[in-house]
Amino acid sequence: MILQPSALLCLSSLWGVIVQASQGQFPVTQNATAVEGGTINLTCRVDQNDNTSLQWSNPAQQTLYFDDKKALRDNRIELVRASWHELSISISDVSLSDEGQYTCSLFTMPVKTSKAFLTVLGVPENPHITGFTSPIMEGEIIHLTCKSSGSKPAADIRWFKNDQEIAGGRKIQEQDSNGKTFTVISFLDLQGDRKDDGAVIRCRVDHESLNSTPQIAKQVLEIHYTPTVRILPSTPLPQEGQPLILTCESKGKPLPEPVLWTKDGGELPDPERMTVNGRELTISFLNKTDNGTYRCEATNSIGQSSAEYVLIINDVPKPLFSTTIIPFFTSATVKTTVAMSTRTTKSAFSTKDPNALPGPVATDHALIGGIVAVVVFVTLCSIILLGRYLARHKGTYLTNEAKGAEDAPDADTAIINAEGSQVNAEEKKEYFI
């Protein structure tokens, strides 16, 4: 069939109109990311469309939907919306095999396409920790391993002790047999320490598919260690006659029970006064014979430890004696006896006794010094007053007896001339032969 020139001209004009109309028609798509097992929507839009069909096809170039008609029998793929300006589909239960480049086609002359790449994230499996044996002896090296598989891209593993991150873990990653996902392994070495007993070791897996909710594996540490012992006295300054309780405080794992008390390397010498109740040693009535070194010993399955306490008993303070003053008519004897309470107080520097405290002793000395000063002052005042009294009476006696006899040549004349004597009295006269 031969077309006439007029017909060719008509067809040419029609083709030009179609091409000109199709120049403003372009499908628009966007790349998408889905989590394995989730759902994703793929949307293709056209701003200008003159009733031209739209089509979605998968990475294998299989048609999924042509306008609103489903072309591939896959129950996971559903139509969301179909119009002249949009074709949207959804894929549920996304798998790693769904990843790839999807094509939206606009059937114009020529056909126009837009491509969208679907990325599928592999969710890492729950991590688990291996290499831990319970219990751990103090000082022993622990080799811990944390492993997680199935992540895409490879996940990140971090270690924590309680809430503090531990640096220095060694990491490796291996590709899984499917060629798409990865297995991540992290190694951590720890040395057993008693302060870590009961600590929680966490292996944390972070991945973009987890929506900021990391997967965590936990392991609680159980550390066994030798006991630590110290002795606590009930009073810092034991005194004679008072009771005393010594408490043996021991810590260890397993817990040491019971404890053993000794004195000066042997058994307790007086079981009637010295009784042991659990971790406490009670001495009901202290005396000087109780001075010595007391030892508390604690033992568990790991080892043995002990502590010592040096007991130095202080004297009980004695009361002050009163001052006694004895007056006489012709003389005075003042006897003052001051007895200071003597307290045997030995500081930690002189006796190397860590249980002695200098504070109360200094206070007693100040009080005793003040009392002694008052007693001495009162005694001196009493002596002075008594001396003046005796001196005054003695002077008066001499003056009355010897008045008028200072110029007499001898004793007889002094007696005769003495004023007030019986020789000069007119009433009576006596002669001495």
Short mmCIF file of C-alpha atoms in Angstrom, two decimals:
data_model
loop_
_atom_site.label_atom_id
_atom_site.label_comp_id
_atom_site.label_asym_id
_atom_site.label_seq_id
_atom_site.Cartn_x
_atom_site.Cartn_y
_atom_site.Cartn_z
CA MET A 1 0.00 0.00 0.00
CA ILE A 2 1.37 3.32 -1.06
CA LEU A 3 0.35 6.33 0.97
CA GLN A 4 -0.37 9.51 -0.77
CA PRO A 5 1.73 12.53 0.10
CA SER A 6 -1.23 14.10 1.79
CA ALA A 7 -1.65 11.08 4.04
CA LEU A 8 2.04 11.08 4.94
CA LEU A 9 1.79 14.71 5.84
CA CYS A 10 -1.18 13.97 8.09
CA LEU A 11 0.64 11.13 9.87
CA SER A 12 3.69 13.28 10.32
CA SER A 13 1.64 16.00 11.90
CA LEU A 14 -0.05 13.52 14.27
CA TRP A 15 3.31 12.08 15.37
CA GLY A 16 4.61 15.53 16.06
CA VAL A 17 1.64 16.27 18.29
CA ILE A 18 2.16 13.02 20.24
CA VAL A 19 5.87 13.71 20.72
CA GLN A 20 5.22 17.29 21.77
CA ALA A 21 2.62 16.16 24.32
CA SER A 22 4.85 13.48 25.72
CA GLN A 23 7.78 15.82 26.33
CA GLY A 24 6.21 17.00 29.67
CA GLN A 25 5.48 13.48 30.92
CA PHE A 26 8.17 11.97 33.23
CA PRO A 27 7.66 9.28 35.93
CA VAL A 28 9.17 10.12 39.32
CA THR A 29 10.27 7.51 41.92
CA GLN A 30 12.39 7.40 45.12
CA ASN A 31 14.81 4.89 46.57
CA ALA A 32 13.52 2.99 49.61
CA THR A 33 14.93 1.09 52.60
CA ALA A 34 13.11 -1.76 54.33
CA VAL A 35 13.86 -3.94 57.33
CA GLU A 36 13.81 -7.67 56.73
CA GLY A 37 10.35 -8.93 57.63
CA GLY A 38 8.78 -5.48 57.32
CA THR A 39 6.59 -3.74 54.70
CA ILE A 40 7.60 -1.17 52.08
CA ASN A 41 5.62 1.02 49.61
CA LEU A 42 6.88 1.85 46.11
CA THR A 43 5.28 4.91 44.47
CA CYS A 44 5.54 6.20 40.88
CA ARG A 45 4.08 9.65 40.04
CA VAL A 46 3.51 11.57 36.79
CA ASP A 47 2.58 15.25 36.86
CA GLN A 48 1.27 15.37 33.29
CA ASN A 49 -0.37 12.32 31.81
CA ASP A 50 -2.75 12.01 28.86
CA ASN A 51 -4.20 8.65 29.89
CA THR A 52 -0.91 6.83 29.39
CA SER A 53 -0.42 3.56 31.29
CA LEU A 54 2.03 3.04 34.19
CA GLN A 55 3.80 -0.17 35.11
CA TRP A 56 5.97 -1.50 38.00
CA SER A 57 8.50 -4.30 37.41
CA ASN A 58 10.91 -6.04 39.80
CA PRO A 59 14.74 -6.41 39.55
CA ALA A 60 14.17 -9.53 37.40
CA GLN A 61 12.16 -7.36 34.98
CA GLN A 62 8.96 -9.21 35.86
CA THR A 63 5.86 -7.02 35.68
CA LEU A 64 4.26 -6.57 39.06
CA TYR A 65 1.37 -4.25 38.17
CA PHE A 66 0.20 -2.73 34.86
CA ASP A 67 -2.06 0.13 35.90
CA ASP A 68 -4.47 -1.56 38.33
CA LYS A 69 -3.96 -5.05 36.93
CA LYS A 70 -1.78 -7.48 38.93
CA ALA A 71 0.60 -9.35 36.69
CA LEU A 72 2.70 -11.46 39.12
CA ARG A 73 1.17 -13.97 41.48
CA ASP A 74 2.78 -12.99 44.74
CA ASN A 75 0.50 -12.58 47.73
CA ARG A 76 3.00 -10.25 49.38
CA ILE A 77 2.52 -7.61 46.67
CA GLU A 78 -0.62 -5.48 46.84
CA LEU A 79 -1.99 -2.45 44.99
CA VAL A 80 -2.15 0.71 47.06
CA ARG A 81 -3.34 3.25 44.48
CA ALA A 82 -3.75 3.37 40.71
CA SER A 83 -4.60 6.51 38.67
CA TRP A 84 -3.39 8.38 35.62
CA HIS A 85 -0.95 10.28 37.81
CA GLU A 86 0.18 7.63 40.33
CA LEU A 87 0.82 3.93 40.68
CA SER A 88 1.67 2.73 44.22
CA ILE A 89 2.24 -0.84 45.40
CA SER A 90 3.26 -2.43 48.72
CA ILE A 91 5.52 -5.42 49.45
CA SER A 92 5.01 -7.12 52.84
CA ASP A 93 7.28 -9.56 54.68
CA VAL A 94 10.26 -8.18 52.82
CA SER A 95 13.16 -10.60 52.42
CA LEU A 96 16.78 -10.09 51.48
CA SER A 97 16.00 -11.45 47.99
CA ASP A 98 13.66 -8.52 47.37
CA GLU A 99 16.57 -6.13 47.36
CA GLY A 100 17.41 -4.58 44.01
CA GLN A 101 16.39 -2.03 41.38
CA TYR A 102 12.66 -1.62 40.62
CA THR A 103 11.45 0.13 37.42
CA CYS A 104 8.42 2.34 36.83
CA SER A 105 7.56 2.66 33.11
CA LEU A 106 5.38 5.31 31.40
CA PHE A 107 4.19 3.99 28.03
CA THR A 108 4.68 7.02 25.88
CA MET A 109 6.43 7.26 22.53
CA PRO A 110 9.19 6.47 23.38
CA VAL A 111 8.66 4.69 26.73
CA LYS A 112 9.99 6.64 29.71
CA THR A 113 11.26 4.94 32.89
CA SER A 114 12.35 5.80 36.41
CA LYS A 115 14.23 3.46 38.69
CA ALA A 116 14.06 3.04 42.50
CA PHE A 117 16.57 0.95 44.45
CA LEU A 118 15.17 -1.08 47.36
CA THR A 119 17.65 -1.74 50.19
CA VAL A 120 16.81 -4.50 52.65
CA LEU A 121 18.44 -4.42 56.13
CA GLY A 122 19.31 -7.74 57.75
CA VAL A 123 18.33 -7.76 61.46
CA PRO A 124 21.11 -9.14 63.72
CA GLU A 125 20.27 -12.14 65.86
CA ASN A 126 20.26 -11.85 69.64
CA PRO A 127 23.86 -11.93 70.91
CA HIS A 128 25.12 -14.51 73.37
CA ILE A 129 28.20 -14.58 75.62
CA THR A 130 30.46 -17.62 75.94
CA GLY A 131 33.70 -18.41 77.76
CA PHE A 132 32.42 -17.74 81.29
CA THR A 133 32.76 -20.31 84.06
CA SER A 134 31.45 -19.68 87.55
CA PRO A 135 32.92 -19.02 90.02
CA ILE A 136 36.12 -17.17 89.07
CA MET A 137 39.09 -17.06 91.44
CA GLU A 138 40.56 -13.66 92.19
CA GLY A 139 43.43 -12.92 89.80
CA GLU A 140 42.22 -15.40 87.18
CA ILE A 141 41.93 -14.19 83.56
CA ILE A 142 38.45 -14.42 82.00
CA HIS A 143 38.13 -14.82 78.20
CA LEU A 144 34.67 -13.72 77.05
CA THR A 145 33.24 -13.95 73.52
CA CYS A 146 30.12 -12.22 72.20
CA LYS A 147 28.64 -13.31 68.86
CA SER A 148 25.77 -12.09 66.66
CA SER A 149 24.81 -13.29 63.15
CA GLY A 150 22.46 -12.20 60.34
CA SER A 151 23.17 -8.48 60.24
CA LYS A 152 23.28 -6.47 57.00
CA PRO A 153 25.35 -4.40 56.98
CA ALA A 154 27.63 -5.75 59.72
CA ALA A 155 26.49 -4.81 63.23
CA ASP A 156 28.59 -3.08 65.90
CA ILE A 157 29.36 -4.80 69.22
CA ARG A 158 30.36 -2.98 72.43
CA TRP A 159 31.15 -4.22 75.97
CA PHE A 160 29.95 -2.68 79.25
CA LYS A 161 30.65 -3.40 82.93
CA ASN A 162 27.59 -2.24 84.81
CA ASP A 163 26.96 1.12 83.09
CA GLN A 164 30.56 1.88 82.07
CA GLU A 165 31.85 0.99 78.63
CA ILE A 166 34.92 -1.25 78.47
CA ALA A 167 37.51 -0.38 75.84
CA GLY A 168 39.93 -2.77 74.21
CA GLY A 169 37.62 -5.46 72.85
CA ARG A 170 38.86 -7.18 69.68
CA LYS A 171 36.33 -7.57 66.81
CA ILE A 172 36.08 -9.65 63.65
CA GLN A 173 33.29 -10.04 61.05
CA GLU A 174 32.55 -12.92 58.71
CA GLN A 175 30.19 -13.14 55.73
CA ASP A 176 27.37 -15.65 56.13
CA SER A 177 26.75 -18.48 53.68
CA ASN A 178 23.94 -16.55 51.93
CA GLY A 179 26.49 -13.99 50.79
CA LYS A 180 24.36 -11.11 52.04
CA THR A 181 24.54 -10.98 55.85
CA PHE A 182 27.42 -10.96 58.35
CA THR A 183 28.39 -12.59 61.63
CA VAL A 184 30.16 -10.27 64.08
CA ILE A 185 32.34 -11.59 66.93
CA SER A 186 33.95 -9.59 69.76
CA PHE A 187 36.48 -10.84 72.34
CA LEU A 188 37.12 -9.41 75.83
CA ASP A 189 39.72 -10.39 78.46
CA LEU A 190 39.12 -9.51 82.13
CA GLN A 191 41.11 -10.24 85.30
CA GLY A 192 39.06 -11.40 88.29
CA ASP A 193 39.00 -8.78 91.06
CA ARG A 194 37.05 -8.86 94.32
CA LYS A 195 35.58 -5.43 93.62
CA ASP A 196 33.96 -6.87 90.47
CA ASP A 197 32.05 -9.54 92.39
CA GLY A 198 28.40 -9.17 91.38
CA ALA A 199 29.20 -6.85 88.46
CA VAL A 200 27.08 -7.22 85.31
CA ILE A 201 28.95 -7.64 82.01
CA ARG A 202 26.86 -6.59 78.98
CA CYS A 203 27.45 -7.29 75.29
CA ARG A 204 25.48 -4.72 73.28
CA VAL A 205 24.70 -5.00 69.56
CA ASP A 206 23.85 -1.77 67.71
CA HIS A 207 22.36 -1.75 64.19
CA GLU A 208 20.31 0.67 62.10
CA SER A 209 17.55 -1.92 61.74
CA LEU A 210 16.94 -1.94 65.52
CA ASN A 211 15.45 1.58 65.68
CA SER A 212 17.72 2.75 68.54
CA THR A 213 16.80 -0.29 70.66
CA PRO A 214 20.00 -2.36 70.91
CA GLN A 215 20.10 -6.07 71.60
CA ILE A 216 21.90 -6.97 74.84
CA ALA A 217 23.33 -10.13 76.38
CA LYS A 218 24.20 -10.15 80.12
CA GLN A 219 26.52 -12.12 82.37
CA VAL A 220 26.87 -11.62 86.16
CA LEU A 221 30.40 -12.10 87.54
CA GLU A 222 30.96 -14.24 90.64
CA ILE A 223 34.45 -13.73 92.07
CA HIS A 224 35.80 -15.82 94.98
CA TYR A 225 38.54 -14.28 97.11
CA THR A 226 40.39 -14.69 100.43
CA PRO A 227 38.98 -12.99 103.56
CA THR A 228 39.88 -9.54 104.85
CA VAL A 229 39.75 -9.08 108.63
CA ARG A 230 39.75 -6.17 111.09
CA ILE A 231 38.99 -5.90 114.84
CA LEU A 232 36.64 -3.23 116.20
CA PRO A 233 36.74 -2.52 120.01
CA SER A 234 33.60 -1.38 121.84
CA THR A 235 35.55 1.45 123.53
CA PRO A 236 38.69 3.26 122.37
CA LEU A 237 40.07 3.55 125.95
CA PRO A 238 39.56 0.34 127.94
CA GLN A 239 39.73 0.79 131.73
CA GLU A 240 40.21 -1.65 134.56
CA GLY A 241 36.96 -3.04 135.90
CA GLN A 242 34.94 -2.27 132.78
CA PRO A 243 33.64 -4.76 130.17
CA LEU A 244 35.10 -4.88 126.64
CA ILE A 245 33.68 -6.32 123.40
CA LEU A 246 35.98 -7.01 120.41
CA THR A 247 34.18 -7.55 117.10
CA CYS A 248 35.96 -9.43 114.31
CA GLU A 249 34.72 -8.01 111.02
CA SER A 250 35.59 -10.38 108.18
CA LYS A 251 34.69 -10.21 104.49
CA GLY A 252 35.32 -12.89 101.90
CA LYS A 253 33.66 -15.14 99.36
CA PRO A 254 32.69 -17.72 100.38
CA LEU A 255 31.91 -16.01 103.70
CA PRO A 256 34.35 -17.17 106.41
CA GLU A 257 32.47 -18.76 109.29
CA PRO A 258 33.23 -19.05 112.15
CA VAL A 259 36.26 -17.00 113.30
CA LEU A 260 38.98 -18.12 115.73
CA TRP A 261 40.09 -15.96 118.70
CA THR A 262 43.48 -16.38 120.44
CA LYS A 263 45.58 -14.38 122.94
CA ASP A 264 49.35 -14.07 122.72
CA GLY A 265 49.47 -17.04 120.35
CA GLY A 266 47.47 -19.39 122.59
CA GLU A 267 43.95 -20.08 123.74
CA LEU A 268 41.91 -17.59 125.74
CA PRO A 269 43.18 -17.89 129.37
CA ASP A 270 39.94 -17.24 131.27
CA PRO A 271 36.89 -18.82 129.60
CA GLU A 272 34.62 -17.66 132.44
CA ARG A 273 35.29 -13.98 131.78
CA MET A 274 36.16 -14.28 128.08
CA THR A 275 33.27 -15.60 125.99
CA VAL A 276 33.00 -15.89 122.19
CA ASN A 277 29.64 -15.41 120.52
CA GLY A 278 29.85 -15.65 116.74
CA ARG A 279 32.33 -12.95 115.72
CA GLU A 280 32.39 -11.18 119.12
CA LEU A 281 34.82 -11.69 122.00
CA THR A 282 33.42 -10.34 125.29
CA ILE A 283 35.59 -9.73 128.38
CA SER A 284 33.16 -9.14 131.24
CA PHE A 285 35.57 -7.53 133.75
CA LEU A 286 38.96 -6.13 132.71
CA ASN A 287 42.06 -6.42 134.86
CA LYS A 288 45.78 -6.01 134.29
CA THR A 289 46.27 -9.65 133.45
CA ASP A 290 44.15 -9.16 130.33
CA ASN A 291 46.83 -6.98 128.70
CA GLY A 292 48.20 -8.62 125.57
CA THR A 293 47.73 -9.23 121.86
CA TYR A 294 44.40 -10.65 120.71
CA ARG A 295 44.20 -12.26 117.29
CA CYS A 296 41.15 -12.95 115.11
CA GLU A 297 41.59 -15.49 112.30
CA ALA A 298 39.14 -16.06 109.42
CA THR A 299 39.33 -18.90 106.87
CA ASN A 300 37.38 -19.86 103.75
CA SER A 301 37.97 -22.27 100.88
CA ILE A 302 40.23 -19.77 99.10
CA GLY A 303 42.61 -18.85 101.90
CA GLN A 304 43.17 -17.46 105.40
CA SER A 305 43.57 -13.98 106.89
CA SER A 306 43.92 -12.52 110.40
CA ALA A 307 44.07 -9.25 112.37
CA GLU A 308 45.57 -8.36 115.77
CA TYR A 309 44.52 -6.01 118.58
CA VAL A 310 46.92 -4.93 121.36
CA LEU A 311 45.00 -4.44 124.63
CA ILE A 312 46.48 -2.01 127.18
CA ILE A 313 44.23 -1.45 130.19
CA ASN A 314 44.25 2.02 131.75
CA ASP A 315 44.01 2.72 135.49
CA VAL A 316 40.77 4.02 136.98
CA PRO A 317 41.13 7.70 138.09
CA LYS A 318 41.60 8.12 141.91
CA PRO A 319 39.83 10.89 143.93
CA LEU A 320 41.77 13.89 145.36
CA PHE A 321 42.64 13.92 149.16
CA SER A 322 41.44 16.93 151.24
CA THR A 323 43.77 19.50 152.88
CA THR A 324 44.15 19.29 156.73
CA ILE A 325 45.21 22.27 158.93
CA ILE A 326 46.02 21.64 162.66
CA PRO A 327 46.43 24.86 164.80
CA PHE A 328 48.24 25.03 168.21
CA PHE A 329 48.39 27.73 170.87
CA THR A 330 52.16 28.27 170.69
CA SER A 331 52.94 26.90 167.25
CA ALA A 332 51.21 25.73 164.10
CA THR A 333 51.79 22.65 161.99
CA VAL A 334 50.23 22.63 158.52
CA LYS A 335 50.14 19.31 156.71
CA THR A 336 48.97 19.34 153.13
CA THR A 337 48.75 16.14 151.18
CA VAL A 338 47.73 16.28 147.56
CA ALA A 339 47.33 13.02 145.68
CA MET A 340 46.97 13.36 141.96
CA SER A 341 45.14 10.61 140.20
CA THR A 342 47.62 8.76 138.15
CA ARG A 343 46.26 7.40 134.92
CA THR A 344 48.40 5.17 132.86
CA THR A 345 47.91 6.72 129.47
CA LYS A 346 50.12 5.67 126.63
CA SER A 347 49.70 7.32 123.32
CA ALA A 348 50.05 5.59 120.02
CA PHE A 349 53.50 7.17 119.64
CA SER A 350 55.00 5.98 122.94
CA THR A 351 53.49 2.52 123.20
CA LYS A 352 52.68 1.88 119.57
CA ASP A 353 49.13 1.12 120.69
CA PRO A 354 46.73 2.15 117.92
CA ASN A 355 43.76 1.94 120.34
CA ALA A 356 44.88 4.76 122.70
CA LEU A 357 43.28 8.19 122.30
CA PRO A 358 45.01 11.29 123.78
CA GLY A 359 41.92 13.51 123.86
CA PRO A 360 40.26 12.47 127.19
CA VAL A 361 43.61 12.26 129.03
CA ALA A 362 44.49 15.86 128.20
CA THR A 363 41.12 16.98 129.58
CA ASP A 364 41.66 15.08 132.92
CA HIS A 365 45.11 16.63 133.39
CA ALA A 366 43.73 20.14 132.93
CA LEU A 367 40.98 19.51 135.51
CA ILE A 368 43.41 17.99 138.05
CA GLY A 369 45.87 20.88 137.58
CA GLY A 370 43.15 23.42 138.32
CA ILE A 371 42.08 21.62 141.51
CA VAL A 372 45.68 21.36 142.74
CA ALA A 373 46.24 25.08 142.14
CA VAL A 374 43.17 25.97 144.22
CA VAL A 375 44.24 23.70 147.10
CA VAL A 376 47.77 25.14 147.18
CA PHE A 377 46.42 28.69 147.15
CA VAL A 378 44.05 28.03 150.08
CA THR A 379 46.84 26.33 152.05
CA LEU A 380 49.25 29.24 151.63
CA CYS A 381 46.60 31.75 152.70
CA SER A 382 45.86 29.67 155.83
CA ILE A 383 49.56 29.49 156.77
CA ILE A 384 49.99 33.25 156.38
CA LEU A 385 46.93 34.08 158.48
CA LEU A 386 47.93 31.65 161.27
CA GLY A 387 51.48 32.99 161.38
CA ARG A 388 50.31 36.57 161.75
CA TYR A 389 47.95 35.58 164.54
CA LEU A 390 50.68 33.82 166.56
CA ALA A 391 53.20 36.61 165.99
CA ARG A 392 50.79 39.28 167.30
CA HIS A 393 50.02 37.41 170.58
CA LYS A 394 53.67 36.68 171.28
CA GLY A 395 54.70 40.32 170.86
CA THR A 396 52.04 41.54 173.31
CA TYR A 397 53.26 39.14 176.00
CA LEU A 398 56.81 40.37 175.79
CA THR A 399 55.78 44.02 175.91
CA ASN A 400 53.66 43.72 179.09
CA GLU A 401 56.22 41.68 180.98
CA ALA A 402 59.30 43.77 180.22
CA LYS A 403 57.86 47.28 180.28
CA GLY A 404 60.14 49.60 182.38
CA ALA A 405 62.97 47.08 182.68
CA GLU A 406 65.00 47.99 179.65
CA ASP A 407 67.55 50.16 181.70
CA ALA A 408 67.97 47.82 184.73
CA PRO A 409 71.57 46.73 185.46
CA ASP A 410 70.56 43.21 186.47
CA ALA A 411 67.63 40.85 186.61
CA ASP A 412 66.63 41.64 190.25
CA THR A 413 66.53 45.34 189.57
CA ALA A 414 64.54 44.75 186.38
CA ILE A 415 61.92 42.83 188.32
CA ILE A 416 61.76 45.50 191.08
CA ASN A 417 61.54 48.37 188.57
CA ALA A 418 59.10 46.66 186.23
CA GLU A 419 55.93 48.68 185.84
CA GLY A 420 52.93 47.01 187.33
CA SER A 421 55.04 44.61 189.41
CA GLN A 422 54.06 43.70 192.94
CA VAL A 423 57.31 45.24 194.40
CA ASN A 424 56.16 48.84 193.76
CA ALA A 425 52.65 48.25 194.99
CA GLU A 426 51.77 50.16 198.11
CA GLU A 427 49.39 47.54 199.39
CA LYS A 428 51.94 44.69 199.52
CA LYS A 429 55.72 44.57 199.87
CA GLU A 430 57.85 41.52 199.62
CA TYR A 431 61.55 41.02 200.04
CA PHE A 432 63.61 38.41 198.39
CA ILE A 433 66.66 37.11 200.33
#
